mmCIF file of C-alpha atoms in Angstrom:
data_model
loop_
_atom_site.group_PDB
_atom_site.id
_atom_site.type_symbol
_atom_site.label_atom_id
_atom_site.label_comp_id
_atom_site.label_asym_id
_atom_site.label_seq_id
_atom_site.Cartn_x
_atom_site.Cartn_y
_atom_site.Cartn_z
ATOM 1 C CA MET A 492 23.438 -21.911 14.028
ATOM 2 C CA GLN A 493 21.084 -21.305 11.112
ATOM 3 C CA SER A 494 22.565 -19.748 7.996
ATOM 4 C CA TYR A 495 20.262 -17.643 5.837
ATOM 5 C CA ASP A 496 20.043 -17.066 2.108
ATOM 6 C CA TRP A 497 19.611 -13.344 2.716
ATOM 7 C CA ILE A 498 20.225 -11.093 5.704
ATOM 8 C CA VAL A 499 18.398 -7.777 5.326
ATOM 9 C CA ILE A 500 19.639 -4.837 7.405
ATOM 10 C CA GLY A 501 16.995 -2.236 8.236
ATOM 11 C CA GLY A 502 13.310 -2.483 9.042
ATOM 12 C CA GLY A 503 11.962 0.581 7.255
ATOM 13 C CA LEU A 504 9.985 0.371 4.030
ATOM 14 C CA GLY A 505 13.009 -0.876 2.075
ATOM 15 C CA GLY A 506 13.917 -3.671 4.450
ATOM 16 C CA ALA A 507 10.335 -4.712 5.152
ATOM 17 C CA ALA A 508 9.308 -4.847 1.491
ATOM 18 C CA LEU A 509 12.481 -6.576 0.308
ATOM 19 C CA SER A 510 12.385 -9.139 3.137
ATOM 20 C CA TYR A 511 8.809 -10.017 2.244
ATOM 21 C CA GLU A 512 9.503 -10.301 -1.473
ATOM 22 C CA LEU A 513 12.611 -12.457 -0.931
ATOM 23 C CA ALA A 514 10.698 -14.773 1.399
ATOM 24 C CA LYS A 515 7.808 -14.904 -1.047
ATOM 25 C CA VAL A 516 10.027 -16.395 -3.771
ATOM 26 C CA GLY A 517 11.341 -19.019 -1.376
ATOM 27 C CA PHE A 518 14.497 -17.685 0.261
ATOM 28 C CA ALA A 519 15.347 -18.103 3.952
ATOM 29 C CA VAL A 520 15.503 -14.499 5.152
ATOM 30 C CA LEU A 521 16.597 -12.778 8.364
ATOM 31 C CA LEU A 522 15.577 -9.148 8.884
ATOM 32 C CA VAL A 523 17.777 -7.273 11.374
ATOM 33 C CA GLU A 524 16.414 -4.011 12.814
ATOM 34 C CA GLN A 525 17.757 -2.185 15.840
ATOM 35 C CA ASN A 526 14.562 -0.450 17.008
ATOM 36 C CA GLN A 527 11.359 -2.252 17.931
ATOM 37 C CA THR A 528 9.783 1.215 18.097
ATOM 38 C CA PRO A 529 10.928 2.696 14.786
ATOM 39 C CA ASP A 530 12.304 6.209 14.426
ATOM 40 C CA ASN A 531 13.307 5.951 10.775
ATOM 41 C CA ALA A 532 12.266 7.904 7.687
ATOM 42 C CA THR A 533 9.323 5.592 7.052
ATOM 43 C CA ARG A 534 7.954 6.232 10.548
ATOM 44 C CA PHE A 535 7.790 9.978 9.924
ATOM 45 C CA SER A 536 7.009 9.902 6.213
ATOM 46 C CA TYR A 537 4.049 11.642 4.588
ATOM 47 C CA GLY A 538 3.231 8.275 2.986
ATOM 48 C CA GLY A 539 2.590 9.843 -0.409
ATOM 49 C CA ILE A 540 2.685 7.806 -3.618
ATOM 50 C CA SER A 541 3.589 10.123 -6.501
ATOM 51 C CA PHE A 542 3.022 7.501 -9.161
ATOM 52 C CA TRP A 543 2.192 10.233 -11.658
ATOM 53 C CA SER A 544 5.489 12.128 -11.472
ATOM 54 C CA GLY A 545 7.928 9.978 -13.455
ATOM 55 C CA THR A 546 9.661 11.823 -16.291
ATOM 56 C CA THR A 547 11.689 8.949 -17.790
ATOM 57 C CA PRO A 548 10.530 5.604 -19.181
ATOM 58 C CA LEU A 549 12.059 3.830 -16.165
ATOM 59 C CA LEU A 550 10.334 5.989 -13.555
ATOM 60 C CA GLN A 551 7.067 6.013 -15.465
ATOM 61 C CA GLN A 552 7.039 2.220 -15.628
ATOM 62 C CA LEU A 553 7.860 1.954 -11.933
ATOM 63 C CA GLY A 554 5.245 4.555 -11.028
ATOM 64 C CA GLN A 555 2.539 2.592 -12.829
ATOM 65 C CA GLU A 556 3.719 -0.688 -11.330
ATOM 66 C CA GLY A 557 3.796 0.961 -7.913
ATOM 67 C CA ILE A 558 0.252 2.285 -7.934
ATOM 68 C CA ASP A 559 -1.075 -0.993 -9.356
ATOM 69 C CA LEU A 560 0.672 -2.861 -6.539
ATOM 70 C CA HIS A 561 -0.602 -0.530 -3.803
ATOM 71 C CA ARG A 562 -4.188 -0.950 -4.985
ATOM 72 C CA THR A 563 -4.039 -4.673 -4.183
ATOM 73 C CA LEU A 564 -1.404 -4.721 -1.429
ATOM 74 C CA THR A 565 -3.819 -4.875 1.510
ATOM 75 C CA GLU A 566 -5.435 -7.986 0.049
ATOM 76 C CA GLU A 567 -2.054 -9.556 -0.730
ATOM 77 C CA LEU A 568 -0.491 -8.903 2.670
ATOM 78 C CA GLY A 569 -3.608 -9.661 4.678
ATOM 79 C CA GLU A 570 -3.269 -6.458 6.702
ATOM 80 C CA PRO A 571 -4.528 -2.911 5.972
ATOM 81 C CA THR A 572 -2.164 -0.305 4.544
ATOM 82 C CA HIS A 573 -4.956 2.317 4.499
ATOM 83 C CA PHE A 574 -4.354 2.970 0.813
ATOM 84 C CA ARG A 575 -6.422 5.764 -0.689
ATOM 85 C CA GLU A 576 -6.190 8.344 -3.447
ATOM 86 C CA LEU A 577 -6.302 11.970 -2.358
ATOM 87 C CA ASP A 578 -6.230 15.356 -4.011
ATOM 88 C CA LEU A 579 -2.691 16.719 -4.147
ATOM 89 C CA ILE A 580 -2.482 20.499 -4.145
ATOM 90 C CA LEU A 581 0.893 21.900 -5.164
ATOM 91 C CA THR A 582 0.986 25.539 -4.130
ATOM 92 C CA ILE A 583 2.487 28.300 -6.276
ATOM 93 C CA ASP A 584 3.611 31.454 -4.493
ATOM 94 C CA PRO A 585 2.323 34.886 -5.583
ATOM 95 C CA ASP A 586 5.716 36.002 -6.922
ATOM 96 C CA ARG A 587 6.053 32.996 -9.241
ATOM 97 C CA ASP A 588 4.687 32.451 -12.757
ATOM 98 C CA PRO A 589 2.066 29.673 -12.640
ATOM 99 C CA GLN A 590 2.230 28.840 -16.344
ATOM 100 C CA THR A 591 5.990 28.385 -16.313
ATOM 101 C CA ILE A 592 5.814 26.143 -13.271
ATOM 102 C CA ALA A 593 2.979 24.107 -14.785
ATOM 103 C CA GLU A 594 5.019 23.573 -17.944
ATOM 104 C CA SER A 595 7.900 22.204 -15.873
ATOM 105 C CA TYR A 596 5.661 19.198 -15.120
ATOM 106 C CA ASN A 597 4.776 18.453 -18.751
ATOM 107 C CA ALA A 598 7.112 15.458 -18.982
ATOM 108 C CA CYS A 599 5.400 13.650 -16.105
ATOM 109 C CA LEU A 600 3.487 10.434 -16.713
ATOM 110 C CA HIS A 601 0.309 12.251 -15.635
ATOM 111 C CA PRO A 602 1.007 16.011 -15.551
ATOM 112 C CA PRO A 603 -0.940 17.879 -12.866
ATOM 113 C CA THR A 604 -3.517 20.449 -13.900
ATOM 114 C CA LEU A 605 -3.078 24.170 -13.294
ATOM 115 C CA ILE A 606 -5.944 25.498 -11.174
ATOM 116 C CA SER A 607 -6.794 28.917 -9.775
ATOM 117 C CA ALA A 608 -6.348 29.913 -6.164
ATOM 118 C CA GLU A 609 -10.132 29.942 -5.868
ATOM 119 C CA THR A 610 -10.468 26.376 -7.108
ATOM 120 C CA ALA A 611 -7.654 25.230 -4.833
ATOM 121 C CA ALA A 612 -9.393 26.789 -1.835
ATOM 122 C CA GLU A 613 -12.634 25.043 -2.767
ATOM 123 C CA MET A 614 -10.806 21.694 -2.863
ATOM 124 C CA GLU A 615 -9.029 22.410 0.412
ATOM 125 C CA PRO A 616 -11.102 24.687 2.675
ATOM 126 C CA LEU A 617 -8.183 25.100 5.106
ATOM 127 C CA LEU A 618 -5.998 26.649 2.404
ATOM 128 C CA ALA A 619 -5.472 30.411 2.667
ATOM 129 C CA LYS A 620 -6.350 31.687 -0.799
ATOM 130 C CA PRO A 621 -4.306 34.937 -0.556
ATOM 131 C CA ALA A 622 -1.139 32.897 0.083
ATOM 132 C CA ILE A 623 -0.968 31.512 -3.449
ATOM 133 C CA ALA A 624 -1.137 32.715 -7.029
ATOM 134 C CA ALA A 625 -2.456 29.367 -8.231
ATOM 135 C CA ALA A 626 -1.845 25.667 -7.702
ATOM 136 C CA LEU A 627 -1.338 22.412 -9.512
ATOM 137 C CA HIS A 628 -3.710 19.526 -8.868
ATOM 138 C CA CYS A 629 -3.687 15.787 -9.416
ATOM 139 C CA LYS A 630 -4.671 12.578 -7.689
ATOM 140 C CA HIS A 631 -1.985 11.231 -5.375
ATOM 141 C CA GLY A 632 -1.748 7.846 -3.717
ATOM 142 C CA HIS A 633 -1.400 7.636 0.048
ATOM 143 C CA VAL A 634 -0.839 4.956 2.679
ATOM 144 C CA ASP A 635 -0.275 4.954 6.406
ATOM 145 C CA PRO A 636 3.510 4.391 6.553
ATOM 146 C CA GLU A 637 3.520 2.559 9.878
ATOM 147 C CA GLN A 638 0.609 0.325 8.917
ATOM 148 C CA THR A 639 2.304 -0.514 5.630
ATOM 149 C CA ILE A 640 5.482 -1.602 7.419
ATOM 150 C CA HIS A 641 3.392 -3.643 9.861
ATOM 151 C CA ALA A 642 1.549 -5.317 6.986
ATOM 152 C CA TYR A 643 4.766 -6.226 5.176
ATOM 153 C CA THR A 644 6.382 -7.501 8.373
ATOM 154 C CA GLN A 645 3.451 -9.678 9.410
ATOM 155 C CA ALA A 646 3.208 -11.183 5.933
ATOM 156 C CA PHE A 647 6.973 -11.828 6.015
ATOM 157 C CA LEU A 648 6.679 -13.667 9.322
ATOM 158 C CA ARG A 649 3.801 -15.778 8.017
ATOM 159 C CA LEU A 650 6.083 -16.853 5.156
ATOM 160 C CA GLY A 651 8.602 -18.153 7.688
ATOM 161 C CA GLY A 652 10.862 -15.111 7.827
ATOM 162 C CA ALA A 653 12.820 -14.282 10.975
ATOM 163 C CA ILE A 654 13.393 -10.934 12.687
ATOM 164 C CA GLU A 655 16.246 -10.095 15.034
ATOM 165 C CA TRP A 656 16.011 -6.883 17.066
ATOM 166 C CA ALA A 657 19.665 -5.888 17.161
ATOM 167 C CA LYS A 658 22.080 -3.243 15.891
ATOM 168 C CA VAL A 659 24.444 -4.296 13.119
ATOM 169 C CA THR A 660 27.946 -3.094 13.979
ATOM 170 C CA ASP A 661 30.091 -4.988 11.473
ATOM 171 C CA PHE A 662 30.175 -7.448 8.611
ATOM 172 C CA CYS A 663 31.774 -10.885 8.729
ATOM 173 C CA TRP A 664 34.448 -10.906 6.035
ATOM 174 C CA GLN A 665 36.250 -13.835 4.428
ATOM 175 C CA GLY A 666 38.626 -12.061 2.073
ATOM 176 C CA SER A 667 36.463 -9.900 -0.182
ATOM 177 C CA ARG A 668 33.314 -11.875 0.602
ATOM 178 C CA VAL A 669 30.771 -10.976 3.258
ATOM 179 C CA GLU A 670 29.374 -14.071 4.948
ATOM 180 C CA GLY A 671 27.233 -12.499 7.636
ATOM 181 C CA VAL A 672 26.825 -9.671 10.103
ATOM 182 C CA ILE A 673 27.657 -8.997 13.719
ATOM 183 C CA ALA A 674 24.645 -7.526 15.486
ATOM 184 C CA SER A 675 24.637 -6.674 19.192
ATOM 185 C CA GLY A 676 27.626 -8.972 19.649
ATOM 186 C CA THR A 677 26.100 -11.984 17.890
ATOM 187 C CA LEU A 678 27.220 -13.432 14.556
ATOM 188 C CA PHE A 679 24.513 -14.161 11.985
ATOM 189 C CA THR A 680 25.647 -15.921 8.821
ATOM 190 C CA GLY A 681 24.159 -15.722 5.359
ATOM 191 C CA ALA A 682 25.010 -16.149 1.695
ATOM 192 C CA ASN A 683 23.955 -12.576 0.939
ATOM 193 C CA VAL A 684 23.687 -9.400 2.998
ATOM 194 C CA VAL A 685 21.709 -6.409 1.746
ATOM 195 C CA VAL A 686 21.902 -2.973 3.359
ATOM 196 C CA CYS A 687 18.492 -1.276 3.491
ATOM 197 C CA ALA A 688 19.398 1.131 6.283
ATOM 198 C CA GLY A 689 18.229 4.329 4.577
ATOM 199 C CA GLY A 690 20.066 7.357 5.890
ATOM 200 C CA MET A 691 22.368 5.163 7.988
ATOM 201 C CA SER A 692 23.526 3.096 5.006
ATOM 202 C CA ARG A 693 26.497 5.347 4.256
ATOM 203 C CA ALA A 694 27.826 5.310 7.820
ATOM 204 C CA LEU A 695 27.375 1.550 8.198
ATOM 205 C CA LEU A 696 29.221 0.786 4.984
ATOM 206 C CA ARG A 697 31.851 3.440 5.634
ATOM 207 C CA SER A 698 32.705 1.797 8.957
ATOM 208 C CA SER A 699 33.850 -1.236 6.937
ATOM 209 C CA GLY A 700 35.829 0.823 4.456
ATOM 210 C CA LEU A 701 33.134 0.805 1.762
ATOM 211 C CA THR A 702 32.370 4.191 0.232
ATOM 212 C CA ILE A 703 29.390 4.354 -2.107
ATOM 213 C CA PRO A 704 27.370 7.290 -3.514
ATOM 214 C CA LEU A 705 24.740 7.384 -0.790
ATOM 215 C CA TYR A 706 24.123 10.472 1.317
ATOM 216 C CA PHE A 707 21.491 11.608 3.787
ATOM 217 C CA THR A 708 19.486 14.534 5.033
ATOM 218 C CA GLN A 709 18.199 15.200 8.508
ATOM 219 C CA ALA A 710 14.483 15.730 7.934
ATOM 220 C CA GLU A 711 12.557 17.605 10.611
ATOM 221 C CA LEU A 712 8.792 17.755 10.991
ATOM 222 C CA ILE A 713 5.988 18.246 13.488
ATOM 223 C CA GLU A 714 3.548 15.434 14.217
ATOM 224 C CA THR A 715 0.271 16.195 15.958
ATOM 225 C CA PRO A 716 -1.895 13.762 17.877
ATOM 226 C CA SER A 717 -5.234 12.857 16.336
ATOM 227 C CA VAL A 718 -7.125 16.135 15.903
ATOM 228 C CA GLU A 719 -10.625 17.167 14.885
ATOM 229 C CA VAL A 720 -9.346 19.594 12.248
ATOM 230 C CA LYS A 721 -9.864 17.948 8.857
ATOM 231 C CA LEU A 722 -7.306 18.389 6.080
ATOM 232 C CA HIS A 723 -8.939 17.047 2.926
ATOM 233 C CA SER A 724 -5.881 16.964 0.674
ATOM 234 C CA ILE A 725 -2.109 16.699 0.675
ATOM 235 C CA VAL A 726 -0.580 20.161 0.414
ATOM 236 C CA MET A 727 2.978 20.677 -0.799
ATOM 237 C CA PRO A 728 4.896 23.329 -2.765
ATOM 238 C CA ALA A 729 4.990 23.024 -6.547
ATOM 239 C CA GLU A 730 8.664 23.965 -6.437
ATOM 240 C CA LEU A 731 10.239 21.545 -3.984
ATOM 241 C CA LYS A 732 13.639 22.682 -2.767
ATOM 242 C CA ARG A 733 14.722 19.298 -1.411
ATOM 243 C CA PHE A 734 15.570 17.701 -4.741
ATOM 244 C CA GLN A 735 17.828 20.584 -5.751
ATOM 245 C CA MET A 736 19.490 20.492 -2.339
ATOM 246 C CA GLU A 737 20.174 16.773 -2.776
ATOM 247 C CA ALA A 738 21.672 17.382 -6.221
ATOM 248 C CA ASP A 739 23.880 20.161 -4.860
ATOM 249 C CA ALA A 740 25.048 18.031 -1.918
ATOM 250 C CA ALA A 741 26.212 15.242 -4.247
ATOM 251 C CA GLN A 742 28.260 17.429 -6.606
ATOM 252 C CA PRO A 743 31.905 16.340 -7.068
ATOM 253 C CA ASP A 744 33.238 19.309 -5.092
ATOM 254 C CA LYS A 745 30.941 18.452 -2.172
ATOM 255 C CA VAL A 746 31.588 14.698 -1.984
ATOM 256 C CA PRO A 747 34.836 15.007 0.080
ATOM 257 C CA ILE A 748 32.965 17.027 2.719
ATOM 258 C CA TRP A 749 30.790 14.011 3.538
ATOM 259 C CA ASP A 750 33.773 12.269 5.110
ATOM 260 C CA GLN A 751 34.490 15.186 7.442
ATOM 261 C CA PRO A 752 32.629 15.214 10.786
ATOM 262 C CA ASP A 753 30.377 18.036 11.929
ATOM 263 C CA ARG A 754 30.066 19.780 8.574
ATOM 264 C CA ALA A 755 27.045 21.254 6.822
ATOM 265 C CA VAL A 756 27.289 20.322 3.145
ATOM 266 C CA THR A 757 24.582 22.758 2.008
ATOM 267 C CA VAL A 758 22.339 25.325 3.645
ATOM 268 C CA PRO A 759 19.100 23.936 5.143
ATOM 269 C CA ILE A 760 15.817 24.287 3.267
ATOM 270 C CA LEU A 761 12.142 24.367 4.224
ATOM 271 C CA ASP A 762 9.444 22.823 2.030
ATOM 272 C CA VAL A 763 6.092 23.759 3.542
ATOM 273 C CA GLY A 764 3.565 20.952 3.474
ATOM 274 C CA ALA A 765 1.113 18.838 5.436
ATOM 275 C CA VAL A 766 -0.761 15.558 5.288
ATOM 276 C CA GLN A 767 -3.321 13.963 7.587
ATOM 277 C CA LEU A 768 -3.288 10.231 8.244
ATOM 278 C CA VAL A 769 -6.455 8.150 8.433
ATOM 279 C CA ASP A 770 -6.292 8.175 12.236
ATOM 280 C CA GLY A 771 -6.370 11.997 12.366
ATOM 281 C CA ARG A 772 -2.690 12.677 13.031
ATOM 282 C CA LEU A 773 -1.094 15.452 11.004
ATOM 283 C CA ARG A 774 2.478 15.597 9.756
ATOM 284 C CA ILE A 775 3.662 19.133 9.090
ATOM 285 C CA GLY A 776 7.036 19.946 7.610
ATOM 286 C CA GLN A 777 9.602 19.838 6.547
ATOM 287 C CA ILE A 778 13.078 21.208 7.139
ATOM 288 C CA SER A 779 15.943 19.297 5.505
ATOM 289 C CA ARG A 780 19.610 19.598 6.470
ATOM 290 C CA THR A 781 22.756 17.954 5.099
ATOM 291 C CA LEU A 782 24.855 17.539 8.237
ATOM 292 C CA THR A 783 27.682 15.023 7.889
ATOM 293 C CA THR A 784 27.271 13.645 11.404
ATOM 294 C CA PRO A 785 24.200 11.364 11.308
ATOM 295 C CA THR A 786 23.173 12.118 14.890
ATOM 296 C CA ALA A 787 23.267 15.904 14.405
ATOM 297 C CA THR A 788 20.035 17.900 14.155
ATOM 298 C CA GLY A 789 18.839 21.450 14.211
ATOM 299 C CA GLU A 790 17.723 23.119 17.426
ATOM 300 C CA ARG A 791 14.263 21.675 17.978
ATOM 301 C CA GLU A 792 12.477 24.720 19.395
ATOM 302 C CA THR A 793 13.798 27.015 16.661
ATOM 303 C CA SER A 794 13.052 24.438 13.984
ATOM 304 C CA ALA A 795 9.512 23.831 15.234
ATOM 305 C CA ALA A 796 8.854 27.572 15.373
ATOM 306 C CA GLN A 797 10.037 27.970 11.769
ATOM 307 C CA MET A 798 7.718 25.230 10.546
ATOM 308 C CA ARG A 799 4.745 26.595 12.474
ATOM 309 C CA HIS A 800 5.374 30.091 11.131
ATOM 310 C CA ALA A 801 5.590 28.737 7.577
ATOM 311 C CA ILE A 802 2.470 26.565 7.728
ATOM 312 C CA ALA A 803 0.487 29.476 9.204
ATOM 313 C CA ARG A 804 0.772 31.256 5.874
ATOM 314 C CA TYR A 805 -0.843 28.477 3.845
ATOM 315 C CA LEU A 806 -2.891 26.445 6.344
ATOM 316 C CA PRO A 807 -3.420 28.788 9.312
ATOM 317 C CA ALA A 808 -5.706 26.377 11.174
ATOM 318 C CA LEU A 809 -2.769 23.990 11.635
ATOM 319 C CA GLU A 810 -0.346 26.461 13.194
ATOM 320 C CA PRO A 811 -1.678 26.372 16.810
ATOM 321 C CA LEU A 812 -2.308 22.621 17.002
ATOM 322 C CA PRO A 813 -0.364 20.652 19.619
ATOM 323 C CA GLY A 814 2.468 18.693 18.105
ATOM 324 C CA THR A 815 5.875 17.169 18.680
ATOM 325 C CA TRP A 816 9.054 17.933 16.756
ATOM 326 C CA HIS A 817 10.814 14.916 15.244
ATOM 327 C CA SER A 818 13.936 14.317 13.184
ATOM 328 C CA CYS A 819 14.962 11.346 11.059
ATOM 329 C CA LEU A 820 17.537 10.487 8.414
ATOM 330 C CA VAL A 821 16.501 10.275 4.762
ATOM 331 C CA GLY A 822 18.871 8.599 2.318
ATOM 332 C CA PHE A 823 19.463 9.812 -1.232
ATOM 333 C CA SER A 824 21.842 9.365 -4.149
ATOM 334 C CA GLY A 825 23.251 11.939 -6.531
ATOM 335 C CA ASP A 826 20.695 11.501 -9.316
ATOM 336 C CA ARG A 827 17.321 10.994 -7.588
ATOM 337 C CA LEU A 828 17.430 7.271 -8.348
ATOM 338 C CA PRO A 829 17.994 4.591 -5.727
ATOM 339 C CA VAL A 830 21.210 2.607 -5.473
ATOM 340 C CA ILE A 831 20.475 -1.092 -5.924
ATOM 341 C CA GLY A 832 22.676 -4.130 -6.358
ATOM 342 C CA ALA A 833 25.998 -5.701 -5.501
ATOM 343 C CA ILE A 834 28.845 -3.522 -4.245
ATOM 344 C CA PRO A 835 31.708 -3.621 -6.773
ATOM 345 C CA HIS A 836 34.896 -5.525 -5.878
ATOM 346 C CA THR A 837 33.111 -7.482 -3.143
ATOM 347 C CA GLN A 838 30.964 -10.593 -2.964
ATOM 348 C CA GLY A 839 27.881 -11.289 -0.929
ATOM 349 C CA ILE A 840 27.036 -7.688 -0.022
ATOM 350 C CA HIS A 841 24.368 -5.590 -1.706
ATOM 351 C CA VAL A 842 22.619 -2.240 -1.316
ATOM 352 C CA PHE A 843 18.939 -1.304 -1.586
ATOM 353 C CA SER A 844 18.777 2.322 -0.511
ATOM 354 C CA GLY A 845 18.657 5.982 -1.560
ATOM 355 C CA PHE A 846 14.985 6.259 -2.536
ATOM 356 C CA SER A 847 13.801 9.836 -3.089
ATOM 357 C CA ASN A 848 10.277 8.674 -3.969
ATOM 358 C CA PRO A 849 10.009 5.510 -1.876
ATOM 359 C CA PHE A 850 6.332 4.636 -1.657
ATOM 360 C CA ALA A 851 5.878 4.999 -5.419
ATOM 361 C CA ILE A 852 8.823 2.966 -6.685
ATOM 362 C CA LEU A 853 10.286 0.938 -3.817
ATOM 363 C CA PRO A 854 7.621 -1.802 -3.555
ATOM 364 C CA PRO A 855 7.831 -2.764 -7.250
ATOM 365 C CA LEU A 856 11.630 -2.576 -7.175
ATOM 366 C CA ALA A 857 11.725 -4.907 -4.170
ATOM 367 C CA ARG A 858 9.706 -7.345 -6.257
ATOM 368 C CA HIS A 859 12.090 -7.013 -9.217
ATOM 369 C CA VAL A 860 15.140 -7.575 -6.988
ATOM 370 C CA ALA A 861 13.653 -10.690 -5.395
ATOM 371 C CA ARG A 862 12.611 -12.185 -8.704
ATOM 372 C CA GLN A 863 16.040 -11.529 -10.190
ATOM 373 C CA ALA A 864 17.647 -13.200 -7.181
ATOM 374 C CA ALA A 865 15.395 -16.188 -7.885
ATOM 375 C CA GLY A 866 16.592 -16.404 -11.489
ATOM 376 C CA GLN A 867 14.258 -14.074 -13.409
ATOM 377 C CA PRO A 868 16.490 -11.273 -14.796
ATOM 378 C CA SER A 869 15.179 -7.706 -14.576
ATOM 379 C CA PRO A 870 17.146 -5.508 -17.012
ATOM 380 C CA MET A 871 15.845 -2.299 -15.418
ATOM 381 C CA LEU A 872 17.975 -2.976 -12.338
ATOM 382 C CA ASP A 873 21.116 -2.375 -14.412
ATOM 383 C CA GLN A 874 20.122 1.301 -14.589
ATOM 384 C CA LEU A 875 20.178 1.513 -10.781
ATOM 385 C CA ALA A 876 23.505 -0.212 -10.147
ATOM 386 C CA ILE A 877 26.286 1.496 -8.206
ATOM 387 C CA ASP A 878 28.677 1.502 -11.153
ATOM 388 C CA ARG A 879 26.548 4.072 -12.970
ATOM 389 C CA PHE A 880 28.440 6.686 -10.942
ATOM 390 C CA VAL A 881 31.928 5.524 -11.982
ATOM 391 C CA GLY A 882 33.783 8.363 -13.682
ATOM 392 C CA THR A 883 31.276 11.023 -12.637
ATOM 393 C CA GLY A 884 33.213 12.267 -9.627
ATOM 394 C CA THR A 885 30.248 11.439 -7.390
ATOM 395 C CA ASN A 886 30.982 7.782 -6.659
ATOM 396 C CA GLY A 887 31.572 8.201 -2.968
#
């Protein structure tokens, strides 16, 4: 039986990018993913790259590294990611103060510009001008999420990486050390195991008695087939509710609820937005819920109706389009930063999960992790370690 240097659990963006980067620096890597037809957060992502939005030196550095990487990633991987830069229109509702909202973005690496409703409607002809008081505008990176995963995976295989289509159900323990995984009844051994399972990371680790500050939302959206309607920009609200919901759900008084089945940690929210992929498909969303049972969702017909009603206000041409409701798990931590590194008090098991802004910062972080594993220290990773939550009341 072959033993690997690294076993990577999860074939979304995190697992695909990290597997590739680890193989690129010379490690023997096994990627384990349960679904050959993915239904993860990457599959249903908008694919946006908000490289401009970092408000700390760490996030600003990663945002710049991320956009620089995406601009050359197709050439590096040998497969198209369909990278492009689009207009991002962040809508401001009529009852909100545009200037105040614009000022809330001043700390960003590249703050968006406040524009009038008229200018926004000129940029995006599908936008209903009466629905907004104004908007914020900037350039926003975008890739096709599925094509990006495919590109990473194919490049990984060309480097000699291996993929096993199986569900990880347990870790192989020798004392406090993990020496492999059990997937679909088969033991796979490796010197290191890294959990990149997104919204399922908490449940997988919890099943082995490991509690770390990773949580998840059930994200719901509508995906259309390829349509003739042309959306020229990415449209999202300037005041996203999801980030505040994530912060609320990770507060110390809420953490114990996560270990109770069939609970709603916070009330659901709806952030109205849409993006069109290169192939003409639209993704319209999104409702986010914090339900403690990973397989729980909202009622699909009610949820779809809510999203259609909401998008009709801003982009009325999208409301009647045929489309299918989908739900997926999205992982997050308590501070909008990912959780990366070894799990304390164990050996051989690591985490690479909880990305709230994945396409912007995950690819460069995968590169940093791989290079550090190969002996090139990356001090920035210390800021993303699990032990940053110790003593905060949110470390589990």
